[in-house]
PDB file of C-alpha atoms in Angstrom:
ATOM      1  CA  MET A   1      18.469  38.389 -43.042  1.00 50.00           C
ATOM      2  CA  HIS A   2      18.994  41.457 -40.865  1.00 66.00           C
ATOM      3  CA  ASN A   3      20.264  40.807 -37.347  1.00 75.00           C
ATOM      4  CA  PRO A   4      19.595  43.905 -35.207  1.00 85.00           C
ATOM      5  CA  ILE A   5      21.734  42.722 -32.280  1.00 87.00           C
ATOM      6  CA  TRP A   6      24.733  42.096 -34.532  1.00 87.00           C
ATOM      7  CA  ALA A   7      24.181  45.433 -36.270  1.00 90.00           C
ATOM      8  CA  PHE A   8      24.070  47.240 -32.904  1.00 92.00           C
ATOM      9  CA  TYR A   9      27.323  45.586 -31.798  1.00 91.00           C
ATOM     10  CA  LEU A  10      29.061  46.489 -35.069  1.00 93.00           C
ATOM     11  CA  LYS A  11      27.830  50.081 -34.998  1.00 94.00           C
ATOM     12  CA  LYS A  12      29.256  50.582 -31.509  1.00 93.00           C
ATOM     13  CA  ALA A  13      32.518  48.883 -32.511  1.00 94.00           C
ATOM     14  CA  TYR A  14      32.953  50.999 -35.656  1.00 96.00           C
ATOM     15  CA  GLU A  15      32.233  54.210 -33.762  1.00 95.00           C
ATOM     16  CA  SER A  16      35.133  53.465 -31.414  1.00 95.00           C
ATOM     17  CA  ASN A  17      37.683  52.927 -34.212  1.00 96.00           C
ATOM     18  CA  ILE A  18      38.784  56.480 -34.984  1.00 95.00           C
ATOM     19  CA  PRO A  19      38.819  57.594 -31.314  1.00 96.00           C
ATOM     20  CA  ASP A  20      40.904  54.514 -30.463  1.00 96.00           C
ATOM     21  CA  LEU A  21      43.463  55.448 -33.116  1.00 96.00           C
ATOM     22  CA  LYS A  22      43.630  59.063 -31.975  1.00 95.00           C
ATOM     23  CA  LYS A  23      44.149  58.002 -28.363  1.00 94.00           C
ATOM     24  CA  SER A  24      47.281  56.198 -29.588  1.00 93.00           C
ATOM     25  CA  ASN A  25      48.576  59.431 -31.163  1.00 94.00           C
ATOM     26  CA  PHE A  26      47.790  58.251 -34.687  1.00 95.00           C
ATOM     27  CA  ASN A  27      45.721  60.685 -36.708  1.00 93.00           C
ATOM     28  CA  PRO A  28      43.902  58.753 -39.461  1.00 94.00           C
ATOM     29  CA  ILE A  29      43.340  60.709 -42.661  1.00 90.00           C
ATOM     30  CA  ILE A  30      39.890  59.640 -43.749  1.00 93.00           C
ATOM     31  CA  SER A  31      38.662  62.659 -45.719  1.00 92.00           C
ATOM     32  CA  SER A  32      40.804  62.413 -48.874  1.00 92.00           C
ATOM     33  CA  GLN A  33      39.004  62.116 -52.212  1.00 91.00           C
ATOM     34  CA  ASN A  34      40.803  58.891 -53.139  1.00 95.00           C
ATOM     35  CA  PHE A  35      40.280  57.214 -49.765  1.00 98.00           C
ATOM     36  CA  THR A  36      39.915  53.423 -50.095  1.00 98.00           C
ATOM     37  CA  ALA A  37      38.534  51.174 -47.361  1.00 98.00           C
ATOM     38  CA  LEU A  38      38.586  47.370 -47.304  1.00 98.00           C
ATOM     39  CA  LEU A  39      36.088  45.305 -45.338  1.00 98.00           C
ATOM     40  CA  CYS A  40      38.134  42.118 -45.109  1.00 98.00           C
ATOM     41  CA  GLY A  41      35.608  39.381 -44.438  1.00 95.00           C
ATOM     42  CA  THR A  42      31.875  39.837 -43.989  1.00 94.00           C
ATOM     43  CA  ALA A  43      29.142  37.744 -42.435  1.00 87.00           C
ATOM     44  CA  GLY A  44      26.789  39.115 -45.098  1.00 90.00           C
ATOM     45  CA  SER A  45      24.546  42.101 -45.660  1.00 93.00           C
ATOM     46  CA  THR A  46      24.245  43.155 -42.006  1.00 94.00           C
ATOM     47  CA  THR A  47      28.010  43.525 -41.600  1.00 96.00           C
ATOM     48  CA  SER A  48      28.518  45.097 -45.016  1.00 97.00           C
ATOM     49  CA  LYS A  49      25.739  47.680 -44.801  1.00 96.00           C
ATOM     50  CA  THR A  50      26.615  48.655 -41.218  1.00 97.00           C
ATOM     51  CA  PHE A  51      30.219  49.309 -42.221  1.00 98.00           C
ATOM     52  CA  ALA A  52      29.153  51.042 -45.437  1.00 98.00           C
ATOM     53  CA  ARG A  53      26.927  53.443 -43.503  1.00 97.00           C
ATOM     54  CA  TYR A  54      29.757  54.107 -41.066  1.00 97.00           C
ATOM     55  CA  ILE A  55      32.420  54.808 -43.678  1.00 98.00           C
ATOM     56  CA  PHE A  56      30.213  56.787 -46.098  1.00 98.00           C
ATOM     57  CA  SER A  57      29.013  59.002 -43.237  1.00 97.00           C
ATOM     58  CA  ARG A  58      32.642  60.019 -42.695  1.00 96.00           C
ATOM     59  CA  ASN A  59      33.696  60.211 -46.316  1.00 98.00           C
ATOM     60  CA  PRO A  60      30.933  59.980 -48.948  1.00 97.00           C
ATOM     61  CA  LYS A  61      33.560  59.608 -51.695  1.00 97.00           C
ATOM     62  CA  THR A  62      35.138  56.493 -50.182  1.00 98.00           C
ATOM     63  CA  LYS A  63      35.949  53.635 -52.516  1.00 98.00           C
ATOM     64  CA  LEU A  64      34.683  50.637 -50.551  1.00 98.00           C
ATOM     65  CA  ILE A  65      35.893  47.096 -51.217  1.00 98.00           C
ATOM     66  CA  ILE A  66      33.997  44.149 -49.746  1.00 98.00           C
ATOM     67  CA  LEU A  67      36.107  40.979 -49.711  1.00 98.00           C
ATOM     68  CA  ASP A  68      35.110  37.496 -48.631  1.00 97.00           C
ATOM     69  CA  LYS A  69      35.841  33.948 -49.728  1.00 94.00           C
ATOM     70  CA  GLY A  70      32.166  32.965 -49.611  1.00 93.00           C
ATOM     71  CA  ASP A  71      29.938  33.471 -52.658  1.00 95.00           C
ATOM     72  CA  GLU A  72      26.836  33.649 -50.480  1.00 94.00           C
ATOM     73  CA  GLN A  73      28.236  36.445 -48.310  1.00 94.00           C
ATOM     74  CA  ILE A  74      29.335  38.471 -51.332  1.00 97.00           C
ATOM     75  CA  GLU A  75      26.058  38.073 -53.205  1.00 96.00           C
ATOM     76  CA  ASP A  76      24.022  38.928 -50.098  1.00 96.00           C
ATOM     77  CA  SER A  77      26.130  42.051 -49.562  1.00 97.00           C
ATOM     78  CA  LYS A  78      25.954  43.072 -53.218  1.00 96.00           C
ATOM     79  CA  LYS A  79      22.158  42.763 -53.371  1.00 96.00           C
ATOM     80  CA  THR A  80      21.645  44.902 -50.268  1.00 96.00           C
ATOM     81  CA  LEU A  81      24.330  47.531 -50.842  1.00 97.00           C
ATOM     82  CA  ASN A  82      23.460  48.072 -54.510  1.00 96.00           C
ATOM     83  CA  SER A  83      19.947  48.896 -53.348  1.00 96.00           C
ATOM     84  CA  LEU A  84      20.964  51.141 -50.449  1.00 97.00           C
ATOM     85  CA  PHE A  85      23.942  52.875 -52.108  1.00 97.00           C
ATOM     86  CA  PRO A  86      23.337  52.808 -55.890  1.00 96.00           C
ATOM     87  CA  SER A  87      25.647  55.747 -56.590  1.00 96.00           C
ATOM     88  CA  LYS A  88      28.559  54.720 -54.364  1.00 98.00           C
ATOM     89  CA  ASN A  89      31.843  53.232 -55.527  1.00 98.00           C
ATOM     90  CA  ILE A  90      31.645  49.692 -54.128  1.00 98.00           C
ATOM     91  CA  ILE A  91      33.677  46.732 -55.371  1.00 98.00           C
ATOM     92  CA  TYR A  92      32.973  43.121 -54.411  1.00 98.00           C
ATOM     93  CA  LEU A  93      35.737  40.513 -54.378  1.00 98.00           C
ATOM     94  CA  CYS A  94      35.144  36.816 -53.762  1.00 97.00           C
ATOM     95  CA  GLU A  95      38.722  35.970 -52.848  1.00 97.00           C
ATOM     96  CA  ASP A  96      40.961  34.399 -50.247  1.00 97.00           C
ATOM     97  CA  ALA A  97      42.130  37.092 -47.816  1.00 97.00           C
ATOM     98  CA  LEU A  98      45.555  35.433 -47.690  1.00 97.00           C
ATOM     99  CA  LYS A  99      46.199  36.127 -51.362  1.00 96.00           C
ATOM    100  CA  THR A 100      44.158  38.942 -52.850  1.00 98.00           C
ATOM    101  CA  SER A 101      44.255  40.548 -56.281  1.00 98.00           C
ATOM    102  CA  LEU A 102      44.545  44.003 -54.728  1.00 98.00           C
ATOM    103  CA  PRO A 103      47.549  46.082 -55.854  1.00 98.00           C
ATOM    104  CA  ARG A 104      50.417  46.855 -53.529  1.00 98.00           C
ATOM    105  CA  GLU A 105      49.851  49.894 -51.289  1.00 98.00           C
ATOM    106  CA  SER A 106      46.320  50.491 -52.598  1.00 98.00           C
ATOM    107  CA  ILE A 107      44.329  50.497 -49.326  1.00 98.00           C
ATOM    108  CA  ASP A 108      44.039  53.271 -46.735  1.00 98.00           C
ATOM    109  CA  TYR A 109      41.929  51.434 -44.171  1.00 98.00           C
ATOM    110  CA  ILE A 110      41.297  47.763 -43.368  1.00 98.00           C
ATOM    111  CA  GLU A 111      38.471  46.731 -41.058  1.00 98.00           C
ATOM    112  CA  THR A 112      37.378  43.282 -39.938  1.00 97.00           C
ATOM    113  CA  ASP A 113      35.595  41.581 -37.070  1.00 95.00           C
ATOM    114  CA  GLY A 114      35.965  37.993 -35.874  1.00 90.00           C
ATOM    115  CA  LEU A 115      38.100  37.036 -38.863  1.00 94.00           C
ATOM    116  CA  PHE A 116      41.100  35.719 -36.964  1.00 94.00           C
ATOM    117  CA  GLU A 117      39.302  32.678 -35.561  1.00 89.00           C
ATOM    118  CA  PHE A 118      39.064  31.227 -39.087  1.00 91.00           C
ATOM    119  CA  PHE A 119      42.844  31.138 -39.474  1.00 94.00           C
ATOM    120  CA  SER A 120      45.581  29.075 -37.842  1.00 93.00           C
ATOM    121  CA  TYR A 121      48.537  30.853 -36.264  1.00 92.00           C
ATOM    122  CA  LYS A 122      50.590  30.120 -39.377  1.00 94.00           C
ATOM    123  CA  ASP A 123      47.950  31.598 -41.666  1.00 97.00           C
ATOM    124  CA  LEU A 124      47.510  34.631 -39.423  1.00 97.00           C
ATOM    125  CA  GLY A 125      51.136  35.428 -40.168  1.00 96.00           C
ATOM    126  CA  LYS A 126      50.349  35.206 -43.895  1.00 97.00           C
ATOM    127  CA  LEU A 127      47.305  37.434 -43.448  1.00 98.00           C
ATOM    128  CA  LEU A 128      49.347  40.130 -41.733  1.00 98.00           C
ATOM    129  CA  LYS A 129      51.937  39.987 -44.521  1.00 98.00           C
ATOM    130  CA  GLU A 130      49.182  40.427 -47.119  1.00 98.00           C
ATOM    131  CA  TRP A 131      47.785  43.387 -45.196  1.00 98.00           C
ATOM    132  CA  ASP A 132      51.275  44.860 -45.045  1.00 98.00           C
ATOM    133  CA  ARG A 133      51.542  44.470 -48.832  1.00 98.00           C
ATOM    134  CA  ILE A 134      48.257  46.171 -49.728  1.00 98.00           C
ATOM    135  CA  LEU A 135      48.184  48.894 -47.054  1.00 98.00           C
ATOM    136  CA  LYS A 136      49.537  52.360 -47.860  1.00 97.00           C
ATOM    137  CA  ASP A 137      52.375  53.813 -45.798  1.00 94.00           C
ATOM    138  CA  ASN A 138      49.977  55.944 -43.751  1.00 93.00           C
ATOM    139  CA  GLY A 139      47.288  53.252 -43.672  1.00 97.00           C
ATOM    140  CA  PHE A 140      45.591  51.845 -40.598  1.00 98.00           C
ATOM    141  CA  ILE A 141      43.683  48.762 -39.450  1.00 98.00           C
ATOM    142  CA  THR A 142      40.957  48.208 -36.884  1.00 98.00           C
ATOM    143  CA  PHE A 143      39.620  44.827 -35.831  1.00 97.00           C
ATOM    144  CA  ARG A 144      38.066  42.820 -33.037  1.00 96.00           C
ATOM    145  CA  ALA A 145      39.334  39.351 -32.210  1.00 92.00           C
ATOM    146  CA  TYR A 146      38.350  36.704 -29.713  1.00 84.00           C
ATOM    147  CA  THR A 147      41.157  35.779 -27.338  1.00 83.00           C
ATOM    148  CA  ASN A 148      41.101  33.393 -24.414  1.00 69.00           C
ATOM    149  CA  TYR A 149      42.793  34.919 -21.370  1.00 70.00           C
ATOM    150  CA  SER A 150      40.709  33.579 -18.484  1.00 70.00           C
ATOM    151  CA  TRP A 151      38.911  30.408 -17.450  1.00 65.00           C
ATOM    152  CA  PHE A 152      35.623  31.833 -18.769  1.00 67.00           C
ATOM    153  CA  THR A 153      36.940  32.834 -22.202  1.00 67.00           C
ATOM    154  CA  LEU A 154      38.798  29.518 -22.491  1.00 67.00           C
ATOM    155  CA  PHE A 155      35.565  27.646 -21.686  1.00 69.00           C
ATOM    156  CA  PHE A 156      33.637  29.686 -24.264  1.00 67.00           C
ATOM    157  CA  ASP A 157      36.381  29.004 -26.815  1.00 68.00           C
ATOM    158  CA  LYS A 158      35.958  25.264 -26.354  1.00 71.00           C
ATOM    159  CA  ILE A 159      32.212  25.549 -26.936  1.00 71.00           C
ATOM    160  CA  LYS A 160      32.821  27.634 -30.067  1.00 67.00           C
ATOM    161  CA  LEU A 161      35.273  25.072 -31.452  1.00 66.00           C
ATOM    162  CA  PHE A 162      32.896  22.204 -30.748  1.00 68.00           C
ATOM    163  CA  VAL A 163      29.889  23.881 -32.369  1.00 65.00           C
ATOM    164  CA  GLY A 164      31.833  25.141 -35.374  1.00 62.00           C
ATOM    165  CA  ASN A 165      33.594  21.896 -36.154  1.00 69.00           C
ATOM    166  CA  LYS A 166      30.748  19.534 -35.228  1.00 67.00           C
ATOM    167  CA  PHE A 167      27.590  21.235 -36.465  1.00 62.00           C
ATOM    168  CA  LEU A 168      28.519  24.083 -38.797  1.00 62.00           C
ATOM    169  CA  SER A 169      31.213  22.310 -40.833  1.00 66.00           C
ATOM    170  CA  VAL A 170      33.435  25.323 -40.324  1.00 71.00           C
ATOM    171  CA  LYS A 171      37.039  25.045 -39.202  1.00 80.00           C
ATOM    172  CA  VAL A 172      37.664  27.516 -36.397  1.00 82.00           C
ATOM    173  CA  TYR A 173      40.722  28.084 -34.241  1.00 86.00           C
ATOM    174  CA  ALA A 174      41.340  29.160 -30.664  1.00 82.00           C
ATOM    175  CA  HIS A 175      43.835  31.937 -30.009  1.00 86.00           C
ATOM    176  CA  SER A 176      45.250  32.844 -26.643  1.00 85.00           C
ATOM    177  CA  LYS A 177      45.939  36.513 -25.978  1.00 87.00           C
ATOM    178  CA  LYS A 178      49.619  35.704 -25.420  1.00 89.00           C
ATOM    179  CA  ASN A 179      50.050  33.888 -28.750  1.00 90.00           C
ATOM    180  CA  LEU A 180      48.110  36.492 -30.696  1.00 93.00           C
ATOM    181  CA  GLU A 181      50.296  39.232 -29.247  1.00 93.00           C
ATOM    182  CA  LYS A 182      53.364  37.237 -30.296  1.00 95.00           C
ATOM    183  CA  ILE A 183      52.161  37.092 -33.907  1.00 95.00           C
ATOM    184  CA  LEU A 184      51.345  40.795 -33.949  1.00 97.00           C
ATOM    185  CA  ASN A 185      54.793  41.593 -32.557  1.00 97.00           C
ATOM    186  CA  GLN A 186      56.346  39.685 -35.469  1.00 96.00           C
ATOM    187  CA  SER A 187      54.498  41.838 -38.006  1.00 96.00           C
ATOM    188  CA  ASN A 188      55.596  45.154 -39.486  1.00 95.00           C
ATOM    189  CA  PHE A 189      52.780  47.010 -37.736  1.00 97.00           C
ATOM    190  CA  LYS A 190      52.555  49.093 -34.628  1.00 96.00           C
ATOM    191  CA  TRP A 191      49.604  47.741 -32.706  1.00 97.00           C
ATOM    192  CA  LYS A 192      47.673  48.098 -29.486  1.00 96.00           C
ATOM    193  CA  VAL A 193      44.761  46.528 -27.629  1.00 95.00           C
ATOM    194  CA  SER A 194      42.491  49.546 -27.471  1.00 94.00           C
ATOM    195  CA  GLY A 195      39.771  48.125 -25.257  1.00 92.00           C
ATOM    196  CA  LYS A 196      37.067  45.536 -24.735  1.00 89.00           C
ATOM    197  CA  THR A 197      33.665  45.065 -26.337  1.00 87.00           C
ATOM    198  CA  PHE A 198      30.500  44.033 -24.525  1.00 81.00           C
ATOM    199  CA  LEU A 199      31.062  40.525 -25.911  1.00 75.00           C
ATOM    200  CA  PRO A 200      33.186  38.510 -23.443  1.00 76.00           C
ATOM    201  CA  GLY A 201      36.615  37.716 -24.859  1.00 78.00           C
ATOM    202  CA  PHE A 202      36.353  40.057 -27.840  1.00 85.00           C
ATOM    203  CA  LEU A 203      39.018  42.754 -27.700  1.00 92.00           C
ATOM    204  CA  ARG A 204      39.417  45.861 -29.839  1.00 95.00           C
ATOM    205  CA  PHE A 205      42.729  46.200 -31.708  1.00 97.00           C
ATOM    206  CA  ILE A 206      44.269  48.990 -33.784  1.00 97.00           C
ATOM    207  CA  MET A 207      47.282  48.745 -36.095  1.00 97.00           C
ATOM    208  CA  HIS A 208      49.144  51.083 -38.386  1.00 97.00           C
ATOM    209  CA  LYS A 209      52.481  51.331 -40.186  1.00 90.00           C
TER     210      LYS A 209
END
């Protein structure tokens, strides 16, 4: 089902990605004919089609990979995107993001939103290592992550944990800004908090090799 509010948020977030990278003196090469983008985790068709429209508008020849561990999310994305973009090169992978089948140094661009809250600190380290493995030398990453850094964001985090674990049967994790920065510093990436979103607690991040 299409969620217009979520689509609006994602559209604004995606539009900030390239400018955020350029402000950090990193010039992303997005126009090459063999450009490959990975959407690592999707909530379903709304996320997938919003990102697809964004990336194809910048490079119509992009090879787009949609990866998620959930069958429902992949099938929902496949049904919608095959209808909207029948001639585009789109691959769907129902896999664990911590251990993908993607070849080493095969991805130019990784994008995700809200993925980190589904991983423990230990697994976040594994995720970053997997991204390091599959990303090309000149590759880049953009993502938004929820971090608690104030009494309000900490309070909201507690509500999120309660709802996720109690009613949605989904294991979610809380991440403080300090601890998330520590994990990012231990990775092989150069990274930066590039700004806030209009969602309280959600920060924009960029990373590259």
